[in-house]
Short mmCIF file of N, CA and C in Angstrom, two decimals:
data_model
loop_
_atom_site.label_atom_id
_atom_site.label_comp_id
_atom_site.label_asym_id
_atom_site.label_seq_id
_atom_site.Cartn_x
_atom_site.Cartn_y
_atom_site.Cartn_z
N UNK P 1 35.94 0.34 -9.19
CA UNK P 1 34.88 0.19 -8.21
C UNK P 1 33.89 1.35 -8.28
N UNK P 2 34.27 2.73 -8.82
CA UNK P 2 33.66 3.53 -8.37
C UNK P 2 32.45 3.46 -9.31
N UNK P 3 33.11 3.51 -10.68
CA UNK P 3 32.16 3.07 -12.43
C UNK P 3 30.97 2.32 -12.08
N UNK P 4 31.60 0.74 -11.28
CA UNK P 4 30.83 -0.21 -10.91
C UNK P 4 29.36 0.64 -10.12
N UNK P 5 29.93 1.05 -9.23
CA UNK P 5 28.86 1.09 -8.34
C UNK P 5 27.91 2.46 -9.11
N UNK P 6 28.76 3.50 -9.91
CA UNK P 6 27.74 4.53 -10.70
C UNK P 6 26.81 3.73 -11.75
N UNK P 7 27.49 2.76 -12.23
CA UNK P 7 26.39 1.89 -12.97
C UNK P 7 25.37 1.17 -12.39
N UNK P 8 25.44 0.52 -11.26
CA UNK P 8 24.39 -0.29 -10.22
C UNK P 8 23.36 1.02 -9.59
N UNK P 9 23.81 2.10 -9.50
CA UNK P 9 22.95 2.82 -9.08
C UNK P 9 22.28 3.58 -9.91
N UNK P 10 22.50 3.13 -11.10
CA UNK P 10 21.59 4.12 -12.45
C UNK P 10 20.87 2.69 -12.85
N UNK P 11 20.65 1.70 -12.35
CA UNK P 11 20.12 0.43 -12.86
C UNK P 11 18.96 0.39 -12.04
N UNK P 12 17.77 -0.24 -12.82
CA UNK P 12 16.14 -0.32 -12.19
C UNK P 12 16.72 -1.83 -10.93
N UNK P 13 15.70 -2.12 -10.20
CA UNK P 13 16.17 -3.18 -9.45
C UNK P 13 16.31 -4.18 -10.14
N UNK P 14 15.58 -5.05 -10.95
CA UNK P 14 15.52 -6.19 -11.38
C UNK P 14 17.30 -6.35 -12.50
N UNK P 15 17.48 -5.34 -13.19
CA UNK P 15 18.64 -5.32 -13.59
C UNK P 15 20.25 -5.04 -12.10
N UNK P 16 19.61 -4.27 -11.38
CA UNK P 16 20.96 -4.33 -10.40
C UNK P 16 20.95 -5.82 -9.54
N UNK P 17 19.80 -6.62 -9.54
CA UNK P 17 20.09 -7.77 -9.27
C UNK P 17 21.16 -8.76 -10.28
N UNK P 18 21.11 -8.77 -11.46
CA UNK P 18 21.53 -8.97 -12.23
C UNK P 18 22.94 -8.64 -12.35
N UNK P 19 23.19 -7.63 -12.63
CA UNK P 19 24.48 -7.00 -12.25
C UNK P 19 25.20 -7.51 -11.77
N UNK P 20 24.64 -7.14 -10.08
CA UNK P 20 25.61 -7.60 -9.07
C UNK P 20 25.66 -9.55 -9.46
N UNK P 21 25.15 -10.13 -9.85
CA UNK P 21 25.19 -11.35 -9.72
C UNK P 21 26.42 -12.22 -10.96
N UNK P 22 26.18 -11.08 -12.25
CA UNK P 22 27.24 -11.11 -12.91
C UNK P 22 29.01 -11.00 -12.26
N UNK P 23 28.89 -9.66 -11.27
CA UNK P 23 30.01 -9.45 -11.08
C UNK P 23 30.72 -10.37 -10.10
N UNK P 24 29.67 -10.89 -9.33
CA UNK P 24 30.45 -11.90 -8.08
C UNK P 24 30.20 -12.96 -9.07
N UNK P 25 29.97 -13.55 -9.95
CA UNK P 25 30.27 -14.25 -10.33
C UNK P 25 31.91 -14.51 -11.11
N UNK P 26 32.31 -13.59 -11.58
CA UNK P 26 33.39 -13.02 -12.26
C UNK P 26 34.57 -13.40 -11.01
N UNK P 27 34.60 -13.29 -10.07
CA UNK P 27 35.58 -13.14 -9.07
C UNK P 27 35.34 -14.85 -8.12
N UNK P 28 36.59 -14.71 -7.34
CA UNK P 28 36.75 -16.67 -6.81
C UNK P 28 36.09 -16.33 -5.18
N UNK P 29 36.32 -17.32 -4.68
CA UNK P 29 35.45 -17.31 -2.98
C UNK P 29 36.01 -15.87 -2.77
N UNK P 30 34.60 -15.30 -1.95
CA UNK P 30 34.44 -14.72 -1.55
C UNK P 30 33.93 -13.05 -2.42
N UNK P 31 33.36 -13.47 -3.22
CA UNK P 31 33.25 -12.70 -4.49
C UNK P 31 31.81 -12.07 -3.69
N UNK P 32 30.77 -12.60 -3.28
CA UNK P 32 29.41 -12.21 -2.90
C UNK P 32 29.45 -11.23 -1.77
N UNK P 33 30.39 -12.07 -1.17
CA UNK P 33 30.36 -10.57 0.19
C UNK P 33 31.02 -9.43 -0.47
N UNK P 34 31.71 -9.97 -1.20
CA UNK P 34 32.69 -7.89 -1.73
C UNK P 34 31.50 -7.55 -2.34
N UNK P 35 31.01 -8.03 -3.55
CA UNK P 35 29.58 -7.30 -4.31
C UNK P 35 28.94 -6.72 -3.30
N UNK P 36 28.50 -7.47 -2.13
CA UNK P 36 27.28 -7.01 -1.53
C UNK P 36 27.66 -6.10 -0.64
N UNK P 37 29.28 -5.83 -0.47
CA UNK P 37 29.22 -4.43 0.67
C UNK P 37 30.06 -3.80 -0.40
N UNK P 38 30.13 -4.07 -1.54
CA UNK P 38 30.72 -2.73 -2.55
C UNK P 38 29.16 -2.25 -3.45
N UNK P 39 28.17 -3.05 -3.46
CA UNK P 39 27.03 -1.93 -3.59
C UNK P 39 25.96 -2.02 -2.58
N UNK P 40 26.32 -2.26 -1.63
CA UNK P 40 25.57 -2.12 -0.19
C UNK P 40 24.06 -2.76 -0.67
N UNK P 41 24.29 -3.91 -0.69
CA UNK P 41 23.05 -4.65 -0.95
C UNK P 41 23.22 -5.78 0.09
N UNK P 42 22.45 -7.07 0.03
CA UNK P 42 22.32 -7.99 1.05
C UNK P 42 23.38 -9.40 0.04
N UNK P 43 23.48 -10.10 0.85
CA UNK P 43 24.18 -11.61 0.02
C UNK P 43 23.51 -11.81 -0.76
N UNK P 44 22.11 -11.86 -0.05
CA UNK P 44 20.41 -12.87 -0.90
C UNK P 44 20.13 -12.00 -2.17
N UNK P 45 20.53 -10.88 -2.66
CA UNK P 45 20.16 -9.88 -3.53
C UNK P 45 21.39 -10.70 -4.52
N UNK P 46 22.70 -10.50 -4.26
CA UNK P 46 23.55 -11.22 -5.15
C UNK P 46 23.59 -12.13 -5.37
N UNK P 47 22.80 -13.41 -4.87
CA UNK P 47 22.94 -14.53 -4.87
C UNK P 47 21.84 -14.88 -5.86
N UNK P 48 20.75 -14.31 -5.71
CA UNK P 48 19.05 -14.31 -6.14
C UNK P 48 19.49 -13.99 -7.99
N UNK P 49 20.86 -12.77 -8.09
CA UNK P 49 21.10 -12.40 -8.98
C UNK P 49 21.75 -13.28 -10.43
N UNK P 50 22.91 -13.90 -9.37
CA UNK P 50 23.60 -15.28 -9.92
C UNK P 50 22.20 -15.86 -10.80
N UNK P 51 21.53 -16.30 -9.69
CA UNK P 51 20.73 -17.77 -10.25
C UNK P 51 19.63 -17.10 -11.20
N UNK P 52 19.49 -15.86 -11.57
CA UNK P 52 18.62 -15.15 -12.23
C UNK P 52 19.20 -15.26 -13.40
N UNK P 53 20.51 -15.12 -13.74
CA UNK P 53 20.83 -15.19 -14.61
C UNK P 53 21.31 -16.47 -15.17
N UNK P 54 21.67 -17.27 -14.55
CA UNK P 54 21.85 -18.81 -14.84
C UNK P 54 20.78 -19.13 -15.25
N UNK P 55 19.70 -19.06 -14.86
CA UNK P 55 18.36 -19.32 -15.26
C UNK P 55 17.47 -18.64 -16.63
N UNK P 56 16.73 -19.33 -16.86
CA UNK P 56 15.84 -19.35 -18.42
C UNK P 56 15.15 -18.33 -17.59
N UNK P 57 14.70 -17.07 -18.73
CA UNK P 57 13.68 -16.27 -18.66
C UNK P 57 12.23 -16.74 -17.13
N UNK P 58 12.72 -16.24 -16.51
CA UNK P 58 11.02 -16.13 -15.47
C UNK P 58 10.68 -15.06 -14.92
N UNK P 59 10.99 -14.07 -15.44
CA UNK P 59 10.14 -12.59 -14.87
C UNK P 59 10.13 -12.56 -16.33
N UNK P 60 8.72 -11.83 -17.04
CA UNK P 60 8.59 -11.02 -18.08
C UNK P 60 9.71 -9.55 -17.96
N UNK P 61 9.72 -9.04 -19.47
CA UNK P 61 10.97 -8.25 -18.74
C UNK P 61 10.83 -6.95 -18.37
N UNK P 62 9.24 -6.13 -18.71
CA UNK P 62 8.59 -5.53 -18.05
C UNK P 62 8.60 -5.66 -17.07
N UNK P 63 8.65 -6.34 -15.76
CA UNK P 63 8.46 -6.84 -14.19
C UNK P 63 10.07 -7.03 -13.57
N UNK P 64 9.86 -6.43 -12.18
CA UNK P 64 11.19 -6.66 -11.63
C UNK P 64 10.68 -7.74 -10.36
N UNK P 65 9.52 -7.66 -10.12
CA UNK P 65 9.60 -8.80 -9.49
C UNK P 65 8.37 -9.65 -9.79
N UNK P 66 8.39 -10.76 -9.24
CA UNK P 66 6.98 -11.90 -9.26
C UNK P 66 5.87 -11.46 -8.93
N UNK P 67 4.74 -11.73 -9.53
CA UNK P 67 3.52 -11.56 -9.16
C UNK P 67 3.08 -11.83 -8.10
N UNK P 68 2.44 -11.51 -7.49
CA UNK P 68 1.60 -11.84 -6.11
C UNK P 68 2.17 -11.48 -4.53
N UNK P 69 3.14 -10.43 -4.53
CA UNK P 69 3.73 -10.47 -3.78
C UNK P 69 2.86 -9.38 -2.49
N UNK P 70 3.02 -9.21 -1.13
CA UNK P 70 2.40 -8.14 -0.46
C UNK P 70 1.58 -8.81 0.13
N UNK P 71 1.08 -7.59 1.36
CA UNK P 71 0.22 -8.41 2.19
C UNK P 71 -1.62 -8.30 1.34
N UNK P 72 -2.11 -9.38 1.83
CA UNK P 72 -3.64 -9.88 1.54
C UNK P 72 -4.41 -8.79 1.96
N UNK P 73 -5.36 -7.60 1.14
CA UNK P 73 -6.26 -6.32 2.10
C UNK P 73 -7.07 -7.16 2.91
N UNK P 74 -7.16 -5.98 4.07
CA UNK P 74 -8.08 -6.65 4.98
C UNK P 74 -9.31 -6.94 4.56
N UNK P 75 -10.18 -5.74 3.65
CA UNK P 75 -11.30 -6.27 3.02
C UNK P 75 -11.55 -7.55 3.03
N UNK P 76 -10.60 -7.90 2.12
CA UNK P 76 -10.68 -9.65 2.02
C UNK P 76 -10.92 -10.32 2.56
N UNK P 77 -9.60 -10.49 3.82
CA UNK P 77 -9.38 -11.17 5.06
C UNK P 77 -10.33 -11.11 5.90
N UNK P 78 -11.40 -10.30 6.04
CA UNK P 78 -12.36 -9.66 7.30
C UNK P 78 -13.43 -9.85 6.21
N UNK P 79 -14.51 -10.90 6.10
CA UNK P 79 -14.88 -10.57 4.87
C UNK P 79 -17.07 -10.11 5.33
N UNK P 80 -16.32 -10.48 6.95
CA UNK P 80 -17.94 -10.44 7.52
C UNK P 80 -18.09 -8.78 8.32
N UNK P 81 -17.09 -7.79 8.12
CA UNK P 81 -16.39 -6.67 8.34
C UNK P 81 -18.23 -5.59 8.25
N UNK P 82 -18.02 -6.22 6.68
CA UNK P 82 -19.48 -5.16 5.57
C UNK P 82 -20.58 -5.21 7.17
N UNK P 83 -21.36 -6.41 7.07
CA UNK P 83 -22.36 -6.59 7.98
C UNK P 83 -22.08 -5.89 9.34
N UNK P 84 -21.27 -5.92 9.68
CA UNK P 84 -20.80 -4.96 11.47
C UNK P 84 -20.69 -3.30 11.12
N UNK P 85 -20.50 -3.12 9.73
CA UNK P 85 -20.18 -1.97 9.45
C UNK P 85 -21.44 -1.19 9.53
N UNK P 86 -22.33 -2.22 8.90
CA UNK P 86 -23.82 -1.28 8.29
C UNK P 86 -24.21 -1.51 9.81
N UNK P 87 -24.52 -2.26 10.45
CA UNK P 87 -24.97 -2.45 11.67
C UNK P 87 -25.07 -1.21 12.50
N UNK P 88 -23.42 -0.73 12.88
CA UNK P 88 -22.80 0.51 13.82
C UNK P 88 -23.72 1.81 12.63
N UNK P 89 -23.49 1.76 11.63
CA UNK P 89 -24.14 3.02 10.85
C UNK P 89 -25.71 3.05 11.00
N UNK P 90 -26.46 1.94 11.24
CA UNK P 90 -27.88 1.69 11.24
C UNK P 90 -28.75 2.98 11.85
N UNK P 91 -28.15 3.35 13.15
CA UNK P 91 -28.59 4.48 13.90
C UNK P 91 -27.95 5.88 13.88
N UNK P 92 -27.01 5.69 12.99
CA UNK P 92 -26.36 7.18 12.29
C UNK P 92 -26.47 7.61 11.42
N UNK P 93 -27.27 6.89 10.49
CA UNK P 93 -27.47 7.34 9.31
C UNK P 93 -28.61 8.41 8.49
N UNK P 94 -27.91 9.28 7.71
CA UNK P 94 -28.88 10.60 7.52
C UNK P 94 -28.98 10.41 5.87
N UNK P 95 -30.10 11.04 5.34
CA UNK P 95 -29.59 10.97 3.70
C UNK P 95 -30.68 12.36 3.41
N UNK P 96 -30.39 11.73 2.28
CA UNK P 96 -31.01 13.51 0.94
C UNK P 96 -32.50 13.07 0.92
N UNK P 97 -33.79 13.77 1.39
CA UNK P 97 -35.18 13.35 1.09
C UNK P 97 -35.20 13.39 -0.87
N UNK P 98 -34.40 13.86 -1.40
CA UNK P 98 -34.32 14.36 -2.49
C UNK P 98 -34.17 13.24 -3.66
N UNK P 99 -33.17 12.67 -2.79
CA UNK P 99 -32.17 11.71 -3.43
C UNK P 99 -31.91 10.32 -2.74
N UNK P 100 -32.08 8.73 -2.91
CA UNK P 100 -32.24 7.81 -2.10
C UNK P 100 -30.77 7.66 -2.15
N UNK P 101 -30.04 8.12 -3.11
CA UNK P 101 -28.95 7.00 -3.42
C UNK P 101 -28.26 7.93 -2.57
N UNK P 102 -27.85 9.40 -1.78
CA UNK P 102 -27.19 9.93 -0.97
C UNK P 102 -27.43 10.06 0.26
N UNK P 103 -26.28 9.34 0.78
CA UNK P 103 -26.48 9.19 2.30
C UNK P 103 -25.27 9.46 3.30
N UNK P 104 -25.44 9.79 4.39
CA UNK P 104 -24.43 10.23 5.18
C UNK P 104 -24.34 9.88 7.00
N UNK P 105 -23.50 9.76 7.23
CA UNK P 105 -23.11 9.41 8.86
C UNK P 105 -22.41 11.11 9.42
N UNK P 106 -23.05 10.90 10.75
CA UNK P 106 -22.51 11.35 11.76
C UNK P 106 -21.39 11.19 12.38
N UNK P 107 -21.23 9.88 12.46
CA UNK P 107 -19.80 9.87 12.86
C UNK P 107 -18.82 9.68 12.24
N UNK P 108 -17.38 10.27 12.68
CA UNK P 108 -16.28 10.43 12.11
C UNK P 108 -15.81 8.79 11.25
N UNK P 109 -14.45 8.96 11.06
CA UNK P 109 -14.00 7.68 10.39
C UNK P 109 -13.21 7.08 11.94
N UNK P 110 -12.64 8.31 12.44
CA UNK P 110 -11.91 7.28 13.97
C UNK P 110 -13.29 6.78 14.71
N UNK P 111 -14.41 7.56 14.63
CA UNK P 111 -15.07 6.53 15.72
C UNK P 111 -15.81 5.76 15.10
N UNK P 112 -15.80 5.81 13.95
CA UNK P 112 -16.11 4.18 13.54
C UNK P 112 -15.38 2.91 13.46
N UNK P 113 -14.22 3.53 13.50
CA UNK P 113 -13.15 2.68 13.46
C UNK P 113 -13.02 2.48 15.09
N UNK P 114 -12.76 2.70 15.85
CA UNK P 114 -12.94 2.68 17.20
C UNK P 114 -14.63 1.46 17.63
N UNK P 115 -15.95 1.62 16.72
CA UNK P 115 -16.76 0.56 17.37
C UNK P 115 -16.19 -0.41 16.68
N UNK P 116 -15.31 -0.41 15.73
CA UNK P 116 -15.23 -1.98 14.41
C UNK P 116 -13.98 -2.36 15.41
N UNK P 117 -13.02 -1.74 15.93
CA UNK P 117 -11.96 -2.51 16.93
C UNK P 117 -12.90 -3.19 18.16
N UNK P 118 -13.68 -2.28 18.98
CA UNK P 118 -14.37 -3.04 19.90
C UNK P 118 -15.09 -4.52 19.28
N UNK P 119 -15.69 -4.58 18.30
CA UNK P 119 -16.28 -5.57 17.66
C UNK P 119 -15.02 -6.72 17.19
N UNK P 120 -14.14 -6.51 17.30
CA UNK P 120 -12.79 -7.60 17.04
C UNK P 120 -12.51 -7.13 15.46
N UNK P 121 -12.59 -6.50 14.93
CA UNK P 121 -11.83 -6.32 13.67
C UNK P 121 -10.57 -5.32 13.58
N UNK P 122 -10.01 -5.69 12.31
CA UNK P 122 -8.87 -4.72 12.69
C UNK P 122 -9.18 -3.49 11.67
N UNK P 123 -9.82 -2.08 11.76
CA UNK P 123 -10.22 -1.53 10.88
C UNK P 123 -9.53 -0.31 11.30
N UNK P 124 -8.19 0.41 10.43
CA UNK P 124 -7.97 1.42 10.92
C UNK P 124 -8.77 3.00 9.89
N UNK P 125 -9.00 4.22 10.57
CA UNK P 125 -9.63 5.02 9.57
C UNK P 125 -9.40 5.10 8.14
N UNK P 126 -8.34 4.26 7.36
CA UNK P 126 -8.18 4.47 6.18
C UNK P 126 -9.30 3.26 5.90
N UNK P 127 -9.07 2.02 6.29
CA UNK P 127 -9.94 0.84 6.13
C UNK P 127 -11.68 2.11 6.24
N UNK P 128 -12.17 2.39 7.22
CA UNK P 128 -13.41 2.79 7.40
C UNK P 128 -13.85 3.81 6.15
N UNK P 129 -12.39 4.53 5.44
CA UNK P 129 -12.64 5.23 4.36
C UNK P 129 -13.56 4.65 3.28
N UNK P 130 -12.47 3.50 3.23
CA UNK P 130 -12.83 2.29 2.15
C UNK P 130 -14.30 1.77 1.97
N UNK P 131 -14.82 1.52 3.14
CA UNK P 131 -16.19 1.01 3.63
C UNK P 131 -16.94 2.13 2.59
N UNK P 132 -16.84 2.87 3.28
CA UNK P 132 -17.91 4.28 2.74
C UNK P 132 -17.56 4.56 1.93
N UNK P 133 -17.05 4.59 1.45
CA UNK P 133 -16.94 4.88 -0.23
C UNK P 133 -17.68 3.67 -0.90
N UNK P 134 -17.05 2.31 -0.22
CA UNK P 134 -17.97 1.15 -1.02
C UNK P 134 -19.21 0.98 -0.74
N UNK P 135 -20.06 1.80 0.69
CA UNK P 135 -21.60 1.49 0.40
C UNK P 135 -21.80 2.85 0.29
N UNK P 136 -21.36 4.20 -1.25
CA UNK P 136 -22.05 5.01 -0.96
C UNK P 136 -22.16 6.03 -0.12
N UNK P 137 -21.34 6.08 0.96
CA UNK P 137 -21.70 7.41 1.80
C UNK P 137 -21.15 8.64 0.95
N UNK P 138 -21.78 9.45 1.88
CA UNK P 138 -21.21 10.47 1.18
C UNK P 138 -20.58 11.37 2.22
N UNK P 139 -19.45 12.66 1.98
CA UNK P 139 -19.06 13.67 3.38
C UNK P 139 -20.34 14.47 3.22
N UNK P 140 -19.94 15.14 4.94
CA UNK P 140 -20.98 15.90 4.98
C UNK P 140 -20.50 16.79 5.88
N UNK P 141 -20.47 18.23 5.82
CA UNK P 141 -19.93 18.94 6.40
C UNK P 141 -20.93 19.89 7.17
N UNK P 142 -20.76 20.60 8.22
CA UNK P 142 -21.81 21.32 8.82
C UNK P 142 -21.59 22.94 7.80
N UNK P 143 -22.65 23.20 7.46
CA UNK P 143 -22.57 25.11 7.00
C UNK P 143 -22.33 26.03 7.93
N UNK P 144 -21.47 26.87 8.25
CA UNK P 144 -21.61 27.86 9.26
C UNK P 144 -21.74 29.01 8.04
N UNK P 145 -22.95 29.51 9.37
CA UNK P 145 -23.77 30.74 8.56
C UNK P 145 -22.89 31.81 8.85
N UNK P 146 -22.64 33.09 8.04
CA UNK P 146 -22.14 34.20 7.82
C UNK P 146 -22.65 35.12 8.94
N UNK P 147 -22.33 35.58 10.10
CA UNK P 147 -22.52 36.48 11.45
C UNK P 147 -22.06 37.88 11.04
N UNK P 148 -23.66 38.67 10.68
CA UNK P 148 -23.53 39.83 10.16
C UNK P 148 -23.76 40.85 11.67
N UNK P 149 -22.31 41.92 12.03
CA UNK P 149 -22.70 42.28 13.22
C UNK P 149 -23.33 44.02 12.92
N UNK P 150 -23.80 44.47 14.00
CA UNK P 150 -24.63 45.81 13.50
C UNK P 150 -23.64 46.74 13.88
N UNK P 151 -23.46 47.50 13.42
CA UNK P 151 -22.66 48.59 13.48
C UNK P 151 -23.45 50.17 13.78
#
């Protein structure tokens, strides 16, 4: 048991699925529950494992799991987000007389994120990062000048 489980734990996931699915297979009823609390995994992990291996090639073997998996970005999901965004920036916005393409806001990323919640979206400051970076803003930090005292 002990071998067993030093080997399942030196194994990438897609192979310790495997594994374990080999080994409860090897053993009569009740083979899945011992696998799954002798390498502290779930039934569905040993079971998923079985039929992985009964089964013809369907993960490339680069990949431990299926494509497409995870949640949808909000970008996506929110896709009328852009337009409310530039809107709230319309009257904050500062740029370079120098330069058209550099531009900058006053306000933070929480309180922008704070008018895009009032407006019904779900935008937390990492989302508002995202924004500004995708139209271009740029940081902008205040200079504090050097306070030379007289002696």
């Amino acid at each position: 048991e002990q071998q067993m489980q030093k080997m399942y734990h030196h194994l990438p996931e897609r192979s310790r699925r495997l594994y374990a699915g080999v080994e409860a297979a090897k053993l009569p009823y009740g083979g899945v529950s011992y696998i799954s609390r002798l390498f502290n995994c779930t039934r569905n992990t040993v079971v998923l494992g079985m039929k992985e291996f009964s089964e013809e090639e369907i993960l490339p073997v680069h990949r431990s799991r299926k494509k497409g998996g995870g949640r949808t970005p909000l970008l996506k999901t929110q896709t009328d987000i852009d337009a409310s965004f530039l809107l709230i920036l319309k009257e904050h916005t500062a740029g370079d007389p120098m330069n058209e393409k550099v531009k900058w806001t006053n306000l933070t990323c929480v309180e922008i994120s704070e008018l895009l919640i009032k407006k019904g979206y779900e935008a937390s400051p990492y989302i508002v990062k995202k924004l500004l970076k995708k139209h271009n803003y740029k940081k902008r930090k205040a200079l504090k000048k050097r306070r030379v005292e007289n002696m």
